mmCIF file of C-alpha atoms and ligand atoms in Angstrom:
data_model
loop_
_atom_site.group_PDB
_atom_site.id
_atom_site.type_symbol
_atom_site.label_atom_id
_atom_site.label_comp_id
_atom_site.label_asym_id
_atom_site.label_seq_id
_atom_site.Cartn_x
_atom_site.Cartn_y
_atom_site.Cartn_z
ATOM 1 C CA MET A 1 0.000 0.000 0.000
ATOM 2 C CA THR A 2 1.403 3.341 -0.950
ATOM 3 C CA ASP A 3 -1.137 5.756 0.471
ATOM 4 C CA ALA A 4 -2.556 6.124 3.932
ATOM 5 C CA ILE A 5 -6.183 5.257 3.138
ATOM 6 C CA LEU A 6 -6.889 1.836 4.553
ATOM 7 C CA LEU A 7 -10.660 1.847 5.038
ATOM 8 C CA ALA A 8 -13.077 2.559 2.200
ATOM 9 C CA ALA A 9 -16.026 4.804 2.944
ATOM 10 C CA ASP A 10 -18.451 1.859 3.044
ATOM 11 C CA GLU A 11 -16.420 -0.200 5.529
ATOM 12 C CA PRO A 12 -17.339 -0.350 9.219
ATOM 13 C CA ASP A 13 -16.133 2.324 11.601
ATOM 14 C CA PRO A 14 -13.300 1.032 13.806
ATOM 15 C CA VAL A 15 -15.012 2.265 16.955
ATOM 16 C CA CYS A 16 -18.411 1.191 18.223
ATOM 17 C CA VAL A 17 -19.570 3.182 21.250
ATOM 18 C CA LEU A 18 -22.577 1.889 23.163
ATOM 19 C CA ARG A 19 -24.398 4.236 25.525
ATOM 20 C CA ALA A 20 -21.992 7.156 25.206
ATOM 21 C CA ASP A 21 -24.198 8.953 27.743
ATOM 22 C CA GLY A 22 -24.563 5.935 30.022
ATOM 23 C CA THR A 23 -25.210 6.771 33.654
ATOM 24 C CA SER A 24 -23.083 4.049 35.267
ATOM 25 C CA ASP A 25 -19.715 4.685 36.897
ATOM 26 C CA LEU A 26 -18.528 1.549 35.099
ATOM 27 C CA PHE A 27 -16.847 2.092 31.716
ATOM 28 C CA PHE A 28 -16.209 -0.950 29.528
ATOM 29 C CA THR A 29 -13.734 -1.492 26.719
ATOM 30 C CA ALA A 30 -13.410 -4.503 24.416
ATOM 31 C CA ASP A 31 -10.176 -4.111 22.438
ATOM 32 C CA HIS A 32 -10.397 -7.471 20.669
ATOM 33 C CA ALA A 33 -14.141 -7.898 20.180
ATOM 34 C CA GLY A 34 -14.093 -7.563 16.385
ATOM 35 C CA ARG A 35 -12.878 -9.729 13.535
ATOM 36 C CA GLN A 36 -13.315 -7.422 10.542
ATOM 37 C CA ILE A 37 -10.401 -7.026 8.166
ATOM 38 C CA PRO A 38 -10.149 -4.029 5.844
ATOM 39 C CA ARG A 39 -10.977 -5.114 2.297
ATOM 40 C CA ARG A 40 -7.667 -3.791 0.996
ATOM 41 C CA LEU A 41 -5.790 -6.258 3.194
ATOM 42 C CA ASP A 42 -7.444 -9.236 1.466
ATOM 43 C CA ARG A 43 -7.969 -11.263 4.680
ATOM 44 C CA LEU A 44 -4.226 -10.859 5.383
ATOM 45 C CA GLY A 45 -3.772 -13.972 3.260
ATOM 46 C CA VAL A 46 -5.225 -16.085 6.079
ATOM 47 C CA PRO A 47 -7.901 -18.754 5.453
ATOM 48 C CA GLU A 48 -11.372 -17.872 6.699
ATOM 49 C CA SER A 49 -11.308 -20.900 9.029
ATOM 50 C CA GLU A 50 -8.321 -19.371 10.851
ATOM 51 C CA LEU A 51 -10.071 -16.015 11.058
ATOM 52 C CA MET A 52 -12.859 -17.647 13.094
ATOM 53 C CA ARG A 53 -10.322 -18.745 15.737
ATOM 54 C CA HIS A 54 -9.161 -16.919 18.831
ATOM 55 C CA ILE A 55 -6.085 -15.603 17.024
ATOM 56 C CA ALA A 56 -8.299 -13.112 15.168
ATOM 57 C CA TRP A 57 -10.499 -11.908 18.043
ATOM 58 C CA ASP A 58 -11.763 -12.407 21.586
ATOM 59 C CA ILE A 59 -14.557 -14.902 20.962
ATOM 60 C CA GLY A 60 -17.743 -14.055 22.871
ATOM 61 C CA MET A 61 -16.562 -10.685 24.103
ATOM 62 C CA ARG A 62 -18.775 -8.504 21.973
ATOM 63 C CA GLY A 63 -21.884 -10.265 23.260
ATOM 64 C CA VAL A 64 -20.794 -10.201 26.896
ATOM 65 C CA THR A 65 -19.771 -6.532 26.741
ATOM 66 C CA GLU A 66 -23.007 -5.472 25.016
ATOM 67 C CA ARG A 67 -25.011 -7.222 27.727
ATOM 68 C CA LEU A 68 -22.989 -5.622 30.546
ATOM 69 C CA SER A 69 -23.403 -2.212 28.944
ATOM 70 C CA ALA A 70 -27.162 -2.774 28.882
ATOM 71 C CA ALA A 71 -27.298 -4.185 32.421
ATOM 72 C CA PHE A 72 -25.562 -1.157 33.953
ATOM 73 C CA ASP A 73 -26.542 1.546 31.451
ATOM 74 C CA ALA A 74 -22.778 1.828 31.042
ATOM 75 C CA THR A 75 -20.687 3.248 28.238
ATOM 76 C CA ALA A 76 -18.834 0.564 26.276
ATOM 77 C CA VAL A 77 -16.203 1.152 23.599
ATOM 78 C CA ILE A 78 -15.786 -1.805 21.257
ATOM 79 C CA GLN A 79 -13.174 -2.355 18.541
ATOM 80 C CA THR A 80 -14.548 -3.592 15.225
ATOM 81 C CA TYR A 81 -11.377 -4.828 13.499
ATOM 82 C CA SER A 82 -9.315 -7.935 14.092
ATOM 83 C CA ARG A 83 -6.332 -7.912 16.420
ATOM 84 C CA LEU A 84 -4.403 -9.434 13.499
ATOM 85 C CA VAL A 85 -4.718 -6.124 11.615
ATOM 86 C CA ILE A 86 -3.501 -4.172 14.626
ATOM 87 C CA ASP A 87 -3.718 -5.191 18.261
ATOM 88 C CA CYS A 88 -5.458 -2.378 20.110
ATOM 89 C CA ASN A 89 -4.108 -3.591 23.453
ATOM 90 C CA ARG A 90 -0.448 -3.174 22.465
ATOM 91 C CA ASP A 91 1.801 -0.269 21.783
ATOM 92 C CA PRO A 92 1.825 -0.129 17.960
ATOM 93 C CA GLY A 93 5.624 -0.080 18.065
ATOM 94 C CA VAL A 94 6.015 -3.611 19.452
ATOM 95 C CA PRO A 95 6.315 -6.466 16.916
ATOM 96 C CA SER A 96 3.313 -8.355 18.315
ATOM 97 C CA ALA A 97 1.044 -5.422 17.422
ATOM 98 C CA MET A 98 0.939 -6.721 13.824
ATOM 99 C CA PRO A 99 2.087 -10.321 14.259
ATOM 100 C CA GLU A 100 3.722 -12.300 11.455
ATOM 101 C CA ILE A 101 2.758 -15.506 13.264
ATOM 102 C CA SER A 102 -0.113 -15.888 15.742
ATOM 103 C CA GLU A 103 0.016 -19.041 17.869
ATOM 104 C CA HIS A 104 1.128 -21.366 15.016
ATOM 105 C CA THR A 105 -0.617 -19.593 12.137
ATOM 106 C CA PRO A 106 1.446 -17.579 9.638
ATOM 107 C CA ILE A 107 -0.081 -14.184 8.804
ATOM 108 C CA PRO A 108 1.303 -13.486 5.317
ATOM 109 C CA GLY A 109 -0.303 -10.056 5.107
ATOM 110 C CA ASN A 110 1.767 -8.924 8.081
ATOM 111 C CA VAL A 111 5.139 -9.922 6.632
ATOM 112 C CA GLY A 112 7.416 -7.191 5.324
ATOM 113 C CA LEU A 113 5.213 -4.263 6.307
ATOM 114 C CA THR A 114 6.666 -0.875 5.505
ATOM 115 C CA ASP A 115 6.514 2.001 7.957
ATOM 116 C CA ALA A 116 3.762 3.463 5.769
ATOM 117 C CA ASP A 117 1.739 0.238 5.939
ATOM 118 C CA LYS A 118 1.985 0.235 9.716
ATOM 119 C CA ALA A 119 1.184 3.927 9.955
ATOM 120 C CA ALA A 120 -1.949 3.391 7.841
ATOM 121 C CA ARG A 121 -3.260 0.782 10.272
ATOM 122 C CA VAL A 122 -2.489 2.966 13.256
ATOM 123 C CA ALA A 123 -4.213 5.963 11.657
ATOM 124 C CA ALA A 124 -7.294 4.066 10.462
ATOM 125 C CA ILE A 125 -7.963 1.750 13.404
ATOM 126 C CA PHE A 126 -5.796 2.192 16.497
ATOM 127 C CA THR A 127 -5.781 5.963 16.863
ATOM 128 C CA PRO A 128 -9.527 6.604 16.422
ATOM 129 C CA TYR A 129 -10.310 3.851 18.905
ATOM 130 C CA HIS A 130 -7.982 5.138 21.609
ATOM 131 C CA GLU A 131 -8.790 8.783 20.959
ATOM 132 C CA ARG A 132 -12.455 7.987 21.474
ATOM 133 C CA ILE A 133 -11.754 6.224 24.764
ATOM 134 C CA ALA A 134 -9.560 9.105 25.921
ATOM 135 C CA GLY A 135 -12.156 11.659 24.862
ATOM 136 C CA LEU A 136 -14.955 9.923 26.743
ATOM 137 C CA LEU A 137 -12.813 9.522 29.874
ATOM 138 C CA ASP A 138 -11.695 13.155 29.772
ATOM 139 C CA ALA A 139 -15.275 14.338 29.353
ATOM 140 C CA ARG A 140 -16.346 12.306 32.367
ATOM 141 C CA ALA A 141 -13.505 13.749 34.423
ATOM 142 C CA ALA A 142 -14.397 17.268 33.311
ATOM 143 C CA ALA A 143 -17.976 16.639 34.423
ATOM 144 C CA GLY A 144 -16.751 15.444 37.815
ATOM 145 C CA ARG A 145 -17.931 11.907 37.180
ATOM 146 C CA ARG A 146 -16.466 8.846 38.848
ATOM 147 C CA THR A 147 -15.181 6.196 36.394
ATOM 148 C CA VAL A 148 -14.239 2.558 36.964
ATOM 149 C CA TYR A 149 -12.405 1.192 33.913
ATOM 150 C CA ILE A 150 -13.174 -2.408 32.987
ATOM 151 C CA ALA A 151 -11.228 -3.983 30.114
ATOM 152 C CA MET A 152 -13.060 -7.032 28.787
ATOM 153 C CA HIS A 153 -11.142 -9.898 27.154
ATOM 154 C CA SER A 154 -11.471 -13.621 26.541
ATOM 155 C CA PHE A 155 -8.841 -16.343 26.296
ATOM 156 C CA THR A 156 -8.575 -19.579 24.400
ATOM 157 C CA PRO A 157 -9.061 -22.831 26.355
ATOM 158 C CA THR A 158 -6.034 -24.340 24.593
ATOM 159 C CA PHE A 159 -2.924 -22.399 23.610
ATOM 160 C CA LYS A 160 -0.023 -24.065 21.792
ATOM 161 C CA GLY A 161 -1.317 -27.455 22.926
ATOM 162 C CA GLU A 162 -1.603 -26.517 26.586
ATOM 163 C CA SER A 163 -5.087 -26.576 28.067
ATOM 164 C CA ARG A 164 -6.207 -24.087 30.669
ATOM 165 C CA ALA A 165 -8.520 -25.112 33.498
ATOM 166 C CA MET A 166 -9.321 -21.683 34.896
ATOM 167 C CA GLU A 167 -12.643 -20.168 33.863
ATOM 168 C CA ILE A 168 -11.763 -16.542 34.507
ATOM 169 C CA GLY A 169 -8.713 -14.386 35.118
ATOM 170 C CA VAL A 170 -8.479 -11.058 36.943
ATOM 171 C CA LEU A 171 -5.597 -8.925 35.718
ATOM 172 C CA TYR A 172 -4.015 -5.754 37.059
ATOM 173 C CA ASN A 173 -0.812 -3.778 36.884
ATOM 174 C CA ARG A 174 0.191 -1.226 39.557
ATOM 175 C CA ASP A 175 -3.190 -0.804 41.210
ATOM 176 C CA ALA A 176 -5.006 -3.880 42.552
ATOM 177 C CA ARG A 177 -7.775 -2.008 44.415
ATOM 178 C CA LEU A 178 -10.657 -3.365 42.371
ATOM 179 C CA ALA A 179 -8.917 -6.554 41.241
ATOM 180 C CA SER A 180 -8.381 -7.822 44.782
ATOM 181 C CA ILE A 181 -12.045 -7.277 45.645
ATOM 182 C CA LEU A 182 -13.207 -9.012 42.486
ATOM 183 C CA LEU A 183 -10.818 -11.910 43.099
ATOM 184 C CA ASP A 184 -12.341 -12.419 46.568
ATOM 185 C CA LEU A 185 -15.863 -12.365 45.174
ATOM 186 C CA LEU A 186 -15.065 -14.768 42.327
ATOM 187 C CA ARG A 187 -13.381 -17.233 44.695
ATOM 188 C CA ALA A 188 -16.391 -17.043 47.006
ATOM 189 C CA GLU A 189 -18.600 -18.266 44.153
ATOM 190 C CA GLY A 190 -17.233 -21.709 44.988
ATOM 191 C CA ASP A 191 -17.472 -23.248 41.527
ATOM 192 C CA LEU A 192 -14.719 -21.369 39.690
ATOM 193 C CA THR A 193 -10.995 -21.692 39.168
ATOM 194 C CA VAL A 194 -9.862 -18.076 39.181
ATOM 195 C CA GLY A 195 -6.617 -16.707 37.739
ATOM 196 C CA ASP A 196 -4.789 -13.993 39.678
ATOM 197 C CA ASN A 197 -2.939 -12.105 36.939
ATOM 198 C CA ALA A 198 -3.363 -15.282 34.893
ATOM 199 C CA PRO A 199 -3.500 -16.591 32.189
ATOM 200 C CA TYR A 200 -1.781 -13.255 31.495
ATOM 201 C CA ALA A 201 -0.458 -10.437 33.607
ATOM 202 C CA VAL A 202 -0.915 -6.796 32.672
ATOM 203 C CA SER A 203 2.262 -4.881 31.877
ATOM 204 C CA ASP A 204 3.248 -1.652 30.176
ATOM 205 C CA LEU A 205 4.673 -3.641 27.253
ATOM 206 C CA THR A 206 1.926 -6.216 26.715
ATOM 207 C CA ASP A 207 -1.043 -3.943 27.335
ATOM 208 C CA TYR A 208 -2.235 -0.533 26.279
ATOM 209 C CA GLY A 209 -5.654 0.311 27.724
ATOM 210 C CA VAL A 210 -4.860 -0.108 31.412
ATOM 211 C CA PRO A 211 -1.394 1.533 31.431
ATOM 212 C CA ARG A 212 -2.333 4.338 28.995
ATOM 213 C CA HIS A 213 -5.908 5.171 29.950
ATOM 214 C CA ALA A 214 -6.752 3.900 33.435
ATOM 215 C CA GLU A 215 -3.544 4.217 35.422
ATOM 216 C CA PRO A 216 -2.441 7.708 34.339
ATOM 217 C CA ARG A 217 -5.908 9.015 35.267
ATOM 218 C CA GLY A 218 -5.851 7.274 38.644
ATOM 219 C CA LEU A 219 -8.999 5.298 37.778
ATOM 220 C CA ALA A 220 -9.816 2.102 39.613
ATOM 221 C CA TYR A 221 -9.751 -0.633 37.004
ATOM 222 C CA VAL A 222 -9.637 -4.304 36.275
ATOM 223 C CA GLU A 223 -8.898 -6.383 33.197
ATOM 224 C CA ILE A 224 -11.122 -9.457 32.955
ATOM 225 C CA GLU A 225 -10.374 -12.579 30.891
ATOM 226 C CA ILE A 226 -13.167 -15.162 30.412
ATOM 227 C CA ARG A 227 -12.462 -18.551 28.848
ATOM 228 C CA GLN A 228 -13.868 -18.620 25.349
ATOM 229 C CA ASP A 229 -15.632 -21.983 25.374
ATOM 230 C CA LEU A 230 -17.879 -20.667 28.180
ATOM 231 C CA ILE A 231 -19.113 -17.751 26.051
ATOM 232 C CA ALA A 232 -19.099 -19.357 22.618
ATOM 233 C CA ASP A 233 -22.870 -18.961 22.122
ATOM 234 C CA ALA A 234 -25.609 -16.560 23.170
ATOM 235 C CA THR A 235 -26.633 -18.711 26.137
ATOM 236 C CA GLY A 236 -23.098 -18.663 27.523
ATOM 237 C CA GLU A 237 -22.690 -14.952 26.862
ATOM 238 C CA ALA A 238 -25.934 -14.199 28.702
ATOM 239 C CA ALA A 239 -25.060 -16.429 31.661
ATOM 240 C CA TRP A 240 -21.611 -14.905 32.092
ATOM 241 C CA ALA A 241 -22.839 -11.358 31.572
ATOM 242 C CA GLN A 242 -25.456 -11.909 34.271
ATOM 243 C CA ARG A 243 -22.900 -13.355 36.667
ATOM 244 C CA MET A 244 -20.366 -10.610 35.993
ATOM 245 C CA ALA A 245 -23.037 -7.912 36.334
ATOM 246 C CA ARG A 246 -23.855 -9.234 39.813
ATOM 247 C CA LEU A 247 -20.193 -9.521 40.836
ATOM 248 C CA LEU A 248 -19.076 -6.202 39.363
ATOM 249 C CA ALA A 249 -21.936 -4.399 41.103
ATOM 250 C CA ALA A 250 -20.893 -5.970 44.412
ATOM 251 C CA ALA A 251 -17.206 -5.258 43.781
ATOM 252 C CA ASP A 252 -17.864 -1.630 42.957
ATOM 253 C CA ALA A 253 -20.018 -1.215 46.071
ATOM 254 C CA ARG A 254 -17.143 -2.544 48.203
ATOM 255 C CA LEU A 255 -14.661 -0.336 46.405
ATOM 256 C CA LYS A 256 -16.787 2.735 47.068
ATOM 257 C CA ALA A 257 -17.225 1.777 50.715
ATOM 258 C CA ALA A 258 -13.457 1.284 51.078
ATOM 259 C CA SER A 259 -12.757 4.669 49.486
ATOM 260 C CA GLY A 260 -15.083 6.333 51.991
HETATM 261 ZN ZN1 ZN B 1 -8.221 -9.694 24.360
#
């Protein structure tokens, strides 16, 4: 590609905002909820069957996040395009932001990208998404509103041949205020194996939303990872959204009580 125009006028917007004027203190993001690929990138040379897999998106996360947004009347910002085009939870400068291999799958359309190719993806997809999040958060702060930042993700039950027993992970970086409360509540459910900064841990290098949006603003936050086979259909999405709505409401009430 030689110019900077990646998305045609008739292609989906990279940012989907639900309930921009939502009344809840909770603010949801779903960086990997989409699996669209800009037409010009010709499916990145990857077979459609691979683009249905977890490597392309966080399976189930759009449905769970939409339901949580509705349950709380909460703003949710959802990415439309596949993480294989550009990972919106990475600094665009790290190699894994546009991976040449994901798990074991080669991504031919990501091999040999020029600086202009990369810049086009950042400009068309990454920047509008993060500018919208930042704009919404800044507007809430300017209005004196409290915000609790909740980054919604899902993880594959099997990665590189290794299966994962945990149903849910609670992730955090420097500030575990909300995460520790949510961990207690999830463990008290009694029927769950809960990951504490697992199957991933948040870091400045492997994440973007928490270290760039939540932590610099001093927002309480948590990153949630739900195992994908549990939310692979509408019934699972609804069940997990209902459970997480109950637990997040309780966690936020405790957080508020603790903050006086
Ligand atoms: Zn994710």
